[in-house]
C-alpha positions in Angstrom: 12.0 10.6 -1.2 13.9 9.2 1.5 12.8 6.6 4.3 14.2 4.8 7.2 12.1 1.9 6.0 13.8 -0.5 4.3 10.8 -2.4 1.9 9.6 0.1 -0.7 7.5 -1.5 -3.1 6.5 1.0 -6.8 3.7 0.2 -8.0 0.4 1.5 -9.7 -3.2 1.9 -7.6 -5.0 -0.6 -9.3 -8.4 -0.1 -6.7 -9.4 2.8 -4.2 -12.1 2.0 -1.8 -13.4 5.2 0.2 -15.6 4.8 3.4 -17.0 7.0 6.1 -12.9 7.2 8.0 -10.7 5.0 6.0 -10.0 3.8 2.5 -9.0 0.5 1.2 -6.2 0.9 -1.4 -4.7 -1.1 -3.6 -1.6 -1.2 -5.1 -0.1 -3.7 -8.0 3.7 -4.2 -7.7 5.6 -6.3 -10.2 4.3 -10.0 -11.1 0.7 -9.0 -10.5 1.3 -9.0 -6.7 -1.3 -6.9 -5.2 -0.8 -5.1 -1.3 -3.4 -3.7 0.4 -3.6 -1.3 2.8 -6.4 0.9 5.0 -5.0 4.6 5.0 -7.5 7.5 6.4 -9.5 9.1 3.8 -7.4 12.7 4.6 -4.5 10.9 3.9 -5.8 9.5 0.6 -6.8 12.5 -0.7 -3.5 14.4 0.6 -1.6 11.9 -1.5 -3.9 11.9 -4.7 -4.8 8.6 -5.0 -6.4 7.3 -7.7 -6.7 4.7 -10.2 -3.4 4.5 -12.6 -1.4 6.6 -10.6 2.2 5.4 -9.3 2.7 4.9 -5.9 4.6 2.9 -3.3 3.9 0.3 -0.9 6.2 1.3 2.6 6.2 -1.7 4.8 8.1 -1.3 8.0 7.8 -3.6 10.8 9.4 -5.5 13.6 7.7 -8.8 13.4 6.7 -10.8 9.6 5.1 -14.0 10.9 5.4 -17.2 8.3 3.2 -20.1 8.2 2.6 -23.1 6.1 0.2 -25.9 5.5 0.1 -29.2 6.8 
């Protein structure tokens, strides 16, 4: 697999949540972080997602904002 995106994150689908158009997925990467993203159901199913399987979390973007607390 090759990408022009430059954060690839492998991980394992740790929860799946289908609705009516999208599903909620997510994925545990190393240390017991956890992304999550909304994907469209076709592309859920196109991919196989389930519970245990490997995956990897693609994040590609032009802005990351940072905050902190006061």
């Amino acid at each position: 697999m090759k990408l022009s995106a430059r954060n690839t994150l492998k991980g394992t689908v740790k929860k799946v949540t289908p609705g009516a158009v999208n599903a909620e997925v997510v994925i545990e990467v190393a240390g017991g972080v956890e992304i999550v993203s909304i994907i469209t159901m076709e592309s859920m199913k196109s991919l196989g997602l389930e519970v245990g399987k490997e995956a990897y979390a693609v994040i590609k973007a032009s802005n990351v904002m940072v905050g902190v607390d006061h």
